[in-house]
Amino acid sequence: MQTNGARRVGTHHGPEEAVRRSPSPRPNSAPRPKLSLEMRPTGDASSPSSLANGALRQKRRPPPLQRAKSDFGPHRGSRSGSDDETQEGDDEFKMRHGWESQFNSDEYLTFLTQNFYMYFTDKRHETGGIPKDPNASTRVHDWRMKDRLKTVSAALELCLNIGVDPPDVIKTNPCARLECWVDPTSPNAGPGHSPINQIGKNLQTQYEQLSMRTRYKVLADPTVDDTKKYCCTLRKSAKDERILFHYNGHGVPKPTPSGEIWVFNRNYTQYIPISLFDLQAWLGAPSLFVYDCSDAGLIIENFNKFVEKHELENADHRRKDPEAPSQNYADCIHLAACRRKETLPTNPDLPADVFTSCLTTPIEMAVRFFILQNRLPSAITLSDAQNIPGRVSERRTPIGELNWIFTAITDTIAWNTLSKPLFRKLFRQDLMVAALFRNFLLAQRVMRVYHCHPQCYPEIPSTHDHPLWQSWDLAVEMILQQLPDLIANEKREIEYEYKHSSFFSEQLTAFEVYLSQGAAEHKVPEQLPIVLQVLLSQVHRLRALVLLSKFLDLGPWAVNLALSIGIFPYVLKLLQSQAIELKPVMVFIWARILAVDQSCQLDLLKDNGYQYFISILSPHTALSVTNGEHRAMCAFIVAMFCKDYQQGQVVSSSPELVESLLFHMGDDENPLLRQWSCLCLSMLWVNFPEAKWVGIRALAHQRLCERAIDPVADVRAAMLHALTTFIGIPDLTDQVAQIEEFIASWLLIMAADGNTMVRRELLVFFSAFVNRYKARFLVAAYEQMVEEVEVFSRGKAKDYLDSSSDYNTRPYSRSLDGDAPVDLRPISQNSVYSAIWKQILNLSADPQPDIAQSGSIIVDNVIFALVDSPLGAQAEAIMEELQQSQSQPTTMQFSAVNGTASTYSQPNTRPSTPPSPLKQEGYWSSGLKRTASVAASLRNLAFGPTSTHSTPDKSQSLRGPLPDRTVAPRSRLPSEWSRPPDENDRHPVLSYQPAKFPSPSHFKPRDQTAHPEIPLKSTFYEWSVEYFREPQMKGSEADEPGSVDYNQRLWRRNRNDRIIAETQPLKEQAGTSRWNNSCGFFSNGTQPTKMYFHQFEDHLIVTDDRDSVCVWDWLHERRLNRFSNGNPKSSKITDVRLINEDDQALLMTGSSDGVIKVFRDYESQKKVELVSAFRALTDLVPSNRNAGLVFDWQQGRGSMLVAGDVKVIRIWNAGTEICTNDIPARSGSCVTSLAVDQLEGDVFIAGFGDGAVRVYDQRCRPAEAMVKVWKEHRQWVTNVHLQRGGVRELVSGCRSGEVKLWDIRNDKSIRTVKATSGTQRTLSVHEHAPVFATGSDHHTVNVYNTTSGEPLSTCQPHSSFLQQHRGAPIAATTFHPHRMMLACSAVNDSHVNLFRCNTKKDLSEETVVAI
């Protein structure tokens, strides 16, 4: 199961492989499975519901890739020799801390090996909550036939002159005689029923089977005047609709070379030609012409020439009189029986009007053609072709089913042959045109055999050899095979039950094969029109809908194809069905349609179709839809129905719907349902006060606020979106104001949310709230500025911090205009408006660039409004005074956009224009937000360097200033013992080239020339809609065997296995060998302070004393990338980790301003980008001293343990992106290092500045979480490390040079090693091998055996020839997690040295070289 915020990617086998990055039982994030159509079975296995279950249930996905084998822990049943030495005489010892019991449960080990989660890889991290196509929901789709026409009138002109052959036609004997299946020479016609009248009546009847609503007029052997009269009459009555003109010229000469057709004079003694020019003038357009005569192609060729002539006349009339009416002649469709110089077939087995028969009676003609082409060994005759039982309109009868199959086949042939616009025009615009063109495809096939080639305009390709005609022949053959029995059954001679064709079930199977094989290539499915026809049948409807839903799941291109084929009227009609088994699939289909095209709202309003989905949302309705995602889709459908559609809001704003949505918000198992319940309420409330009052009566705002700590970030963002639309009722009563203040105060805690998308939505809410109460925020902003001046004027920032408790009683006493002092008391103090304003200032300096930019827009908007208000003059004076206070010295501002330092300058005059484009921030927020006084006044966030009155070398906690450390916390010890070893390092001023900050890919810098406008616009809803446009029924491309991503992951897994297999045997040698074999040397360009090896890639991460991150290929000594971490001035990177190392790792950095940042593609200069940034500790100011921020990463749980110069250890969950626990450190000193158990993740260890080492257990209550404390160290703990492999040694070291080994079961250390004689600068422990290394202030790195405490080697990092720093302290050391490799660097030296262990292989090579 996929979890929100954590993606499982692999498994492997064997208990010995469980410990390398050993995940915990499950991440603390709510599960969010893929969309499915799975339904609860009702009835037996043959019931429709059971069929739906089988058809809709997901196919079992291929097993995920196995994880790389590892040996972080000991093999079961095996023991290294060093273990025996560690526990003298204890043969039962296997692992420290009693953790060998973790490997005794096979079930637990199996779970560990089969689950591995990846973090910060969800869509919200890739897109930042920004939709890929913001205009997708408003784009106009062309599947609707806006110019739909009807053929309202028809002139059926029969020029037969029965008994008289035309002079240019020589008929054979025998020849074709039937006209409309009537033999004109038959003497059986009764009185008053002349052959010509019977033929005309039959022709009308045949056309009526195609269109009953068309008015027909039969013109039997007409004259010119008759033709003109009826044509003009039809055009007058039809207005702008289409007219059909059917011309049968079998009794008149062929058309003239100019395309004239022939009729008769009144006495029938002459043939009179009718010019196409005149015929166009009588009929106009739009018109449909059918020509059943020889040389019919001539008519089409000449017709368009006369149309051009008419258009020229119209243009000439318009030039003379612009108001003159003009007639349309161009929109005409033509069907002709043959080309020019072709004669109609005279085969006596065919009717004389074979073209008309194909167009109007296709089934009889097709069956007759099949009999003629395939002589069957049976007694079936040509006359039997017209005796197939049943009715064409009844699909369960033989003739009805055959007609149904014919319609599906011809539609499918046209769909796969014609262009989509032409298909819609000919097959979807007009029912009469569609029917005739379907039958025209049959005419192409039939008449081609008899040397005639039917023509049409617009032209279409020849389809006579399409493979689907073979399916048609099979269907006809199956009917004819049963025909004798069917006829006998009708005569009641025998009892026979008709066997229905398997055509549709076979085509559905072909469509299913397409979905499983070829759909990924976006290939248009040939069977889609057949699926449309199958929806008409109750027998196959459910299966067809299931397959259709799977097709729609492929994406918007599939939805557009289905809509263009004409699927919409069918699924709209099915909303009236009460069939329970159809509800899940109907919900899915409608969700996909509305995600692509929002214009279906009016269709849902008709016939109350929206109620279909509202009823499913009701928790009290007994339905088969038990899957929460189907209800989530219903909420999405209702939300789209209400979006920008007030009529939809009106009919949906019922208390029952609101209660249902509020009920579903409490469904902890379905985050998608919670998210869309919030968004549905949001769309219901947009600019609709009546619905908001319905929500107030249901206490919806309180229920929504409870979602502020929802474990899924998408739900929290959706809740903020809903509350943003909730506020703003036009009638601002006291009740409304109280409710909105309650909401705003409740949401203040979300400013510390770790998710970028949530903080962005919070700023959108704040901007709407500020815009609604602008006057109150002007007061809050003004009083904040006055506070700043008070602080600067007294120069007592510390007193100011301590005096906040009696702030309400302290009046302002300063002159604003140089005259008498003004005695003003703060109006906004302790109000929600002041608190929100400070949080907005906080967010305007957010570590995420787009959040900071949005915050600065709000700040700038308020400041501009303040300047333009009656307080403008005083505000300008205050800002000028603040600028003067800051200008001593000039404040250097760090740009979070480009990673460079820039000097801020404040304009001295009232701004009349927006800020200069040269500045990256708003002029107010960028100038003041990063000062220490602002940070102090906010009491929440530090934005930059301290004020001139602050001690520059002392870091302050916003919980209160740190005490002057002249005395150690525990006893009167030298103060430096509790200070970091590198406190007094002084780095020479070298040329430092600022690196570029890798902004998020979706970040777009703000247009500085535009005035800042609020409220801000949210894009979260559009981003959420994209979920229903993406495939959900199939796994990702990376999970498909054979895909590029899958192959790359497979290669990485094999590579990981190989590295582990190569390095694990070396760990025993590492504990006895020397570590002075130099294997790498390169210059970092800046002072290295932190280093970290990738477990499997040849990557070494090096951070410097400022904010640069360098990524090195240590194998080739080549720098891959260098970028800025984006720290404020006077801060540095204090810790670095790599996460998701089994696959594609992400880089996580922590800096001394309390910020955690995650970078993707960190090794690529072109692709590196910021994934997430949040303030993990809100009580830190930027500092280069003290511990700053320290953290550790636990991959299995996705947990970040963060601590530093604060009183708590904060635990962040990467899956939920919220702080899940604040554990009191229970120490007056700062935390200097953290180490967490990487297997289960419950226990972690912290080292402190006073030398204490404490053990915590997260399973206990926070107040009782500290389970062990050791105070054997007397000085600053340099590092504390818990091995991931080996015997899980817990090692700590302090600056005095002592290194101690611990077992959490013991009250004292189990071994102490005096590693250095001077100050211990660094301590590093190998993850597998029994070795640790310490760096001293004497430029030496000492490597010791962890088990025995014996020294193994001493090495000194060397620098270039011109830079010899033989006495410089060691700055950083680190071991490779698997390889026997050590990296180190010295102070005031930019070089990095790599050393490796002298293994037996190395020694043998050296011996050979010596010989």
PDB file of N, CA, C and O in Angstrom, residues 659-700:
ATOM      1  N   GLU A 659     -23.660  18.309   6.148  1.00  0.00           N
ATOM      2  CA  GLU A 659     -23.458  17.340   7.226  1.00  0.00           C
ATOM      3  C   GLU A 659     -22.731  16.093   6.725  1.00  0.00           C
ATOM      4  O   GLU A 659     -21.881  15.533   7.427  1.00  0.00           O
ATOM      5  N   SER A 660     -23.052  15.656   5.527  1.00  0.00           N
ATOM      6  CA  SER A 660     -22.375  14.482   4.968  1.00  0.00           C
ATOM      7  C   SER A 660     -20.890  14.762   4.778  1.00  0.00           C
ATOM      8  O   SER A 660     -20.035  13.930   5.116  1.00  0.00           O
ATOM      9  N   LEU A 661     -20.577  15.934   4.249  1.00  0.00           N
ATOM     10  CA  LEU A 661     -19.172  16.272   4.021  1.00  0.00           C
ATOM     11  C   LEU A 661     -18.421  16.416   5.343  1.00  0.00           C
ATOM     12  O   LEU A 661     -17.279  15.976   5.464  1.00  0.00           O
ATOM     13  N   LEU A 662     -19.065  17.016   6.336  1.00  0.00           N
ATOM     14  CA  LEU A 662     -18.415  17.135   7.645  1.00  0.00           C
ATOM     15  C   LEU A 662     -18.208  15.765   8.281  1.00  0.00           C
ATOM     16  O   LEU A 662     -17.204  15.526   8.957  1.00  0.00           O
ATOM     17  N   PHE A 663     -19.141  14.870   8.053  1.00  0.00           N
ATOM     18  CA  PHE A 663     -19.001  13.517   8.580  1.00  0.00           C
ATOM     19  C   PHE A 663     -17.795  12.813   7.949  1.00  0.00           C
ATOM     20  O   PHE A 663     -17.009  12.164   8.636  1.00  0.00           O
ATOM     21  N   HIS A 664     -17.661  12.967   6.638  1.00  0.00           N
ATOM     22  CA  HIS A 664     -16.569  12.294   5.938  1.00  0.00           C
ATOM     23  C   HIS A 664     -15.214  12.904   6.275  1.00  0.00           C
ATOM     24  O   HIS A 664     -14.178  12.251   6.078  1.00  0.00           O
ATOM     25  N   MET A 665     -15.185  14.143   6.754  1.00  0.00           N
ATOM     26  CA  MET A 665     -13.910  14.734   7.160  1.00  0.00           C
ATOM     27  C   MET A 665     -13.304  14.009   8.351  1.00  0.00           C
ATOM     28  O   MET A 665     -12.114  14.148   8.620  1.00  0.00           O
ATOM     29  N   GLY A 666     -14.098  13.235   9.043  1.00  0.00           N
ATOM     30  CA  GLY A 666     -13.587  12.468  10.161  1.00  0.00           C
ATOM     31  C   GLY A 666     -13.189  11.057   9.813  1.00  0.00           C
ATOM     32  O   GLY A 666     -12.868  10.269  10.709  1.00  0.00           O
ATOM     33  N   ASP A 667     -13.186  10.713   8.513  1.00  0.00           N
ATOM     34  CA  ASP A 667     -12.805   9.376   8.077  1.00  0.00           C
ATOM     35  C   ASP A 667     -11.282   9.291   8.036  1.00  0.00           C
ATOM     36  O   ASP A 667     -10.648   9.689   7.055  1.00  0.00           O
ATOM     37  N   ASP A 668     -10.701   8.753   9.103  1.00  0.00           N
ATOM     38  CA  ASP A 668      -9.243   8.733   9.211  1.00  0.00           C
ATOM     39  C   ASP A 668      -8.582   7.775   8.235  1.00  0.00           C
ATOM     40  O   ASP A 668      -7.369   7.852   8.020  1.00  0.00           O
ATOM     41  N   GLU A 669      -9.338   6.869   7.640  1.00  0.00           N
ATOM     42  CA  GLU A 669      -8.757   5.879   6.741  1.00  0.00           C
ATOM     43  C   GLU A 669      -8.696   6.347   5.291  1.00  0.00           C
ATOM     44  O   GLU A 669      -8.103   5.676   4.461  1.00  0.00           O
ATOM     45  N   ASN A 670      -9.318   7.462   4.972  1.00  0.00           N
ATOM     46  CA  ASN A 670      -9.411   7.905   3.577  1.00  0.00           C
ATOM     47  C   ASN A 670      -9.020   9.366   3.458  1.00  0.00           C
ATOM     48  O   ASN A 670      -9.874  10.256   3.519  1.00  0.00           O
ATOM     49  N   PRO A 671      -7.727   9.649   3.326  1.00  0.00           N
ATOM     50  CA  PRO A 671      -7.304  11.052   3.203  1.00  0.00           C
ATOM     51  C   PRO A 671      -7.851  11.737   1.960  1.00  0.00           C
ATOM     52  O   PRO A 671      -8.112  12.933   1.985  1.00  0.00           O
ATOM     53  N   LEU A 672      -8.025  10.985   0.861  1.00  0.00           N
ATOM     54  CA  LEU A 672      -8.574  11.609  -0.338  1.00  0.00           C
ATOM     55  C   LEU A 672     -10.003  12.067  -0.096  1.00  0.00           C
ATOM     56  O   LEU A 672     -10.414  13.125  -0.588  1.00  0.00           O
ATOM     57  N   LEU A 673     -10.767  11.293   0.652  1.00  0.00           N
ATOM     58  CA  LEU A 673     -12.137  11.682   0.981  1.00  0.00           C
ATOM     59  C   LEU A 673     -12.138  12.901   1.888  1.00  0.00           C
ATOM     60  O   LEU A 673     -12.956  13.821   1.706  1.00  0.00           O
ATOM     61  N   ARG A 674     -11.251  12.955   2.853  1.00  0.00           N
ATOM     62  CA  ARG A 674     -11.173  14.137   3.717  1.00  0.00           C
ATOM     63  C   ARG A 674     -10.794  15.371   2.904  1.00  0.00           C
ATOM     64  O   ARG A 674     -11.364  16.451   3.082  1.00  0.00           O
ATOM     65  N   GLN A 675      -9.824  15.199   2.018  1.00  0.00           N
ATOM     66  CA  GLN A 675      -9.385  16.337   1.200  1.00  0.00           C
ATOM     67  C   GLN A 675     -10.521  16.882   0.350  1.00  0.00           C
ATOM     68  O   GLN A 675     -10.770  18.100   0.328  1.00  0.00           O
ATOM     69  N   TRP A 676     -11.238  16.003  -0.331  1.00  0.00           N
ATOM     70  CA  TRP A 676     -12.266  16.497  -1.239  1.00  0.00           C
ATOM     71  C   TRP A 676     -13.555  16.872  -0.519  1.00  0.00           C
ATOM     72  O   TRP A 676     -14.371  17.627  -1.073  1.00  0.00           O
ATOM     73  N   SER A 677     -13.739  16.405   0.692  1.00  0.00           N
ATOM     74  CA  SER A 677     -14.849  16.927   1.493  1.00  0.00           C
ATOM     75  C   SER A 677     -14.601  18.390   1.809  1.00  0.00           C
ATOM     76  O   SER A 677     -15.523  19.222   1.737  1.00  0.00           O
ATOM     77  N   CYS A 678     -13.345  18.721   2.153  1.00  0.00           N
ATOM     78  CA  CYS A 678     -13.001  20.128   2.401  1.00  0.00           C
ATOM     79  C   CYS A 678     -13.131  20.959   1.133  1.00  0.00           C
ATOM     80  O   CYS A 678     -13.699  22.068   1.154  1.00  0.00           O
ATOM     81  N   LEU A 679     -12.628  20.454   0.022  1.00  0.00           N
ATOM     82  CA  LEU A 679     -12.665  21.224  -1.220  1.00  0.00           C
ATOM     83  C   LEU A 679     -14.088  21.356  -1.749  1.00  0.00           C
ATOM     84  O   LEU A 679     -14.424  22.363  -2.385  1.00  0.00           O
ATOM     85  N   CYS A 680     -14.921  20.357  -1.511  1.00  0.00           N
ATOM     86  CA  CYS A 680     -16.318  20.475  -1.931  1.00  0.00           C
ATOM     87  C   CYS A 680     -17.014  21.586  -1.150  1.00  0.00           C
ATOM     88  O   CYS A 680     -17.774  22.377  -1.725  1.00  0.00           O
ATOM     89  N   LEU A 681     -16.765  21.651   0.162  1.00  0.00           N
ATOM     90  CA  LEU A 681     -17.306  22.769   0.946  1.00  0.00           C
ATOM     91  C   LEU A 681     -16.761  24.094   0.436  1.00  0.00           C
ATOM     92  O   LEU A 681     -17.491  25.101   0.374  1.00  0.00           O
ATOM     93  N   SER A 682     -15.495  24.104   0.065  1.00  0.00           N
ATOM     94  CA  SER A 682     -14.887  25.334  -0.439  1.00  0.00           C
ATOM     95  C   SER A 682     -15.595  25.827  -1.694  1.00  0.00           C
ATOM     96  O   SER A 682     -15.932  27.011  -1.806  1.00  0.00           O
ATOM     97  N   MET A 683     -15.839  24.933  -2.642  1.00  0.00           N
ATOM     98  CA  MET A 683     -16.521  25.335  -3.864  1.00  0.00           C
ATOM     99  C   MET A 683     -17.980  25.716  -3.601  1.00  0.00           C
ATOM    100  O   MET A 683     -18.545  26.554  -4.307  1.00  0.00           O
ATOM    101  N   LEU A 684     -18.564  25.132  -2.575  1.00  0.00           N
ATOM    102  CA  LEU A 684     -19.943  25.460  -2.218  1.00  0.00           C
ATOM    103  C   LEU A 684     -20.037  26.861  -1.636  1.00  0.00           C
ATOM    104  O   LEU A 684     -21.069  27.531  -1.769  1.00  0.00           O
ATOM    105  N   TRP A 685     -18.967  27.335  -1.002  1.00  0.00           N
ATOM    106  CA  TRP A 685     -18.993  28.615  -0.302  1.00  0.00           C
ATOM    107  C   TRP A 685     -18.480  29.783  -1.133  1.00  0.00           C
ATOM    108  O   TRP A 685     -18.656  30.941  -0.733  1.00  0.00           O
ATOM    109  N   VAL A 686     -17.832  29.535  -2.243  1.00  0.00           N
ATOM    110  CA  VAL A 686     -17.214  30.638  -2.993  1.00  0.00           C
ATOM    111  C   VAL A 686     -18.286  31.649  -3.410  1.00  0.00           C
ATOM    112  O   VAL A 686     -19.201  31.330  -4.175  1.00  0.00           O
ATOM    113  N   ASN A 687     -18.183  32.860  -2.859  1.00  0.00           N
ATOM    114  CA  ASN A 687     -19.086  33.967  -3.213  1.00  0.00           C
ATOM    115  C   ASN A 687     -20.558  33.578  -3.079  1.00  0.00           C
ATOM    116  O   ASN A 687     -21.403  33.997  -3.870  1.00  0.00           O
ATOM    117  N   PHE A 688     -20.870  32.763  -2.070  1.00  0.00           N
ATOM    118  CA  PHE A 688     -22.260  32.329  -1.875  1.00  0.00           C
ATOM    119  C   PHE A 688     -22.559  32.364  -0.374  1.00  0.00           C
ATOM    120  O   PHE A 688     -22.443  31.350   0.322  1.00  0.00           O
ATOM    121  N   PRO A 689     -22.961  33.532   0.152  1.00  0.00           N
ATOM    122  CA  PRO A 689     -23.167  33.686   1.602  1.00  0.00           C
ATOM    123  C   PRO A 689     -24.213  32.725   2.169  1.00  0.00           C
ATOM    124  O   PRO A 689     -24.087  32.297   3.324  1.00  0.00           O
ATOM    125  N   GLU A 690     -25.261  32.416   1.400  1.00  0.00           N
ATOM    126  CA  GLU A 690     -26.296  31.537   1.932  1.00  0.00           C
ATOM    127  C   GLU A 690     -25.716  30.184   2.342  1.00  0.00           C
ATOM    128  O   GLU A 690     -26.070  29.625   3.389  1.00  0.00           O
ATOM    129  N   ALA A 691     -24.826  29.645   1.508  1.00  0.00           N
ATOM    130  CA  ALA A 691     -24.211  28.368   1.849  1.00  0.00           C
ATOM    131  C   ALA A 691     -23.286  28.505   3.053  1.00  0.00           C
ATOM    132  O   ALA A 691     -23.145  27.562   3.849  1.00  0.00           O
ATOM    133  N   LYS A 692     -22.671  29.664   3.215  1.00  0.00           N
ATOM    134  CA  LYS A 692     -21.805  29.861   4.382  1.00  0.00           C
ATOM    135  C   LYS A 692     -22.617  29.846   5.670  1.00  0.00           C
ATOM    136  O   LYS A 692     -22.168  29.308   6.697  1.00  0.00           O
ATOM    137  N   TRP A 693     -23.811  30.408   5.634  1.00  0.00           N
ATOM    138  CA  TRP A 693     -24.653  30.384   6.825  1.00  0.00           C
ATOM    139  C   TRP A 693     -25.109  28.960   7.131  1.00  0.00           C
ATOM    140  O   TRP A 693     -25.252  28.584   8.292  1.00  0.00           O
ATOM    141  N   VAL A 694     -25.320  28.167   6.092  1.00  0.00           N
ATOM    142  CA  VAL A 694     -25.614  26.749   6.331  1.00  0.00           C
ATOM    143  C   VAL A 694     -24.446  26.085   7.048  1.00  0.00           C
ATOM    144  O   VAL A 694     -24.631  25.291   7.984  1.00  0.00           O
ATOM    145  N   GLY A 695     -23.242  26.441   6.644  1.00  0.00           N
ATOM    146  CA  GLY A 695     -22.064  25.904   7.305  1.00  0.00           C
ATOM    147  C   GLY A 695     -21.922  26.386   8.736  1.00  0.00           C
ATOM    148  O   GLY A 695     -21.515  25.626   9.626  1.00  0.00           O
ATOM    149  N   ILE A 696     -22.261  27.653   8.986  1.00  0.00           N
ATOM    150  CA  ILE A 696     -22.181  28.184  10.352  1.00  0.00           C
ATOM    151  C   ILE A 696     -23.137  27.441  11.274  1.00  0.00           C
ATOM    152  O   ILE A 696     -22.794  27.072  12.403  1.00  0.00           O
ATOM    153  N   ARG A 697     -24.345  27.201  10.782  1.00  0.00           N
ATOM    154  CA  ARG A 697     -25.322  26.488  11.613  1.00  0.00           C
ATOM    155  C   ARG A 697     -24.881  25.052  11.901  1.00  0.00           C
ATOM    156  O   ARG A 697     -25.258  24.470  12.919  1.00  0.00           O
ATOM    157  N   ALA A 698     -24.068  24.488  10.989  1.00  0.00           N
ATOM    158  CA  ALA A 698     -23.552  23.129  11.203  1.00  0.00           C
ATOM    159  C   ALA A 698     -22.199  23.142  11.907  1.00  0.00           C
ATOM    160  O   ALA A 698     -21.600  22.062  12.071  1.00  0.00           O
ATOM    161  N   LEU A 699     -21.723  24.329  12.335  1.00  0.00           N
ATOM    162  CA  LEU A 699     -20.412  24.471  12.981  1.00  0.00           C
ATOM    163  C   LEU A 699     -19.300  23.927  12.095  1.00  0.00           C
ATOM    164  O   LEU A 699     -18.332  23.309  12.559  1.00  0.00           O
ATOM    165  N   ALA A 700     -19.444  24.169  10.800  1.00  0.00           N
ATOM    166  CA  ALA A 700     -18.467  23.641   9.850  1.00  0.00           C
ATOM    167  C   ALA A 700     -17.088  24.240  10.084  1.00  0.00           C
ATOM    168  O   ALA A 700     -16.068  23.557   9.911  1.00  0.00           O
TER     169      ALA A 700
END
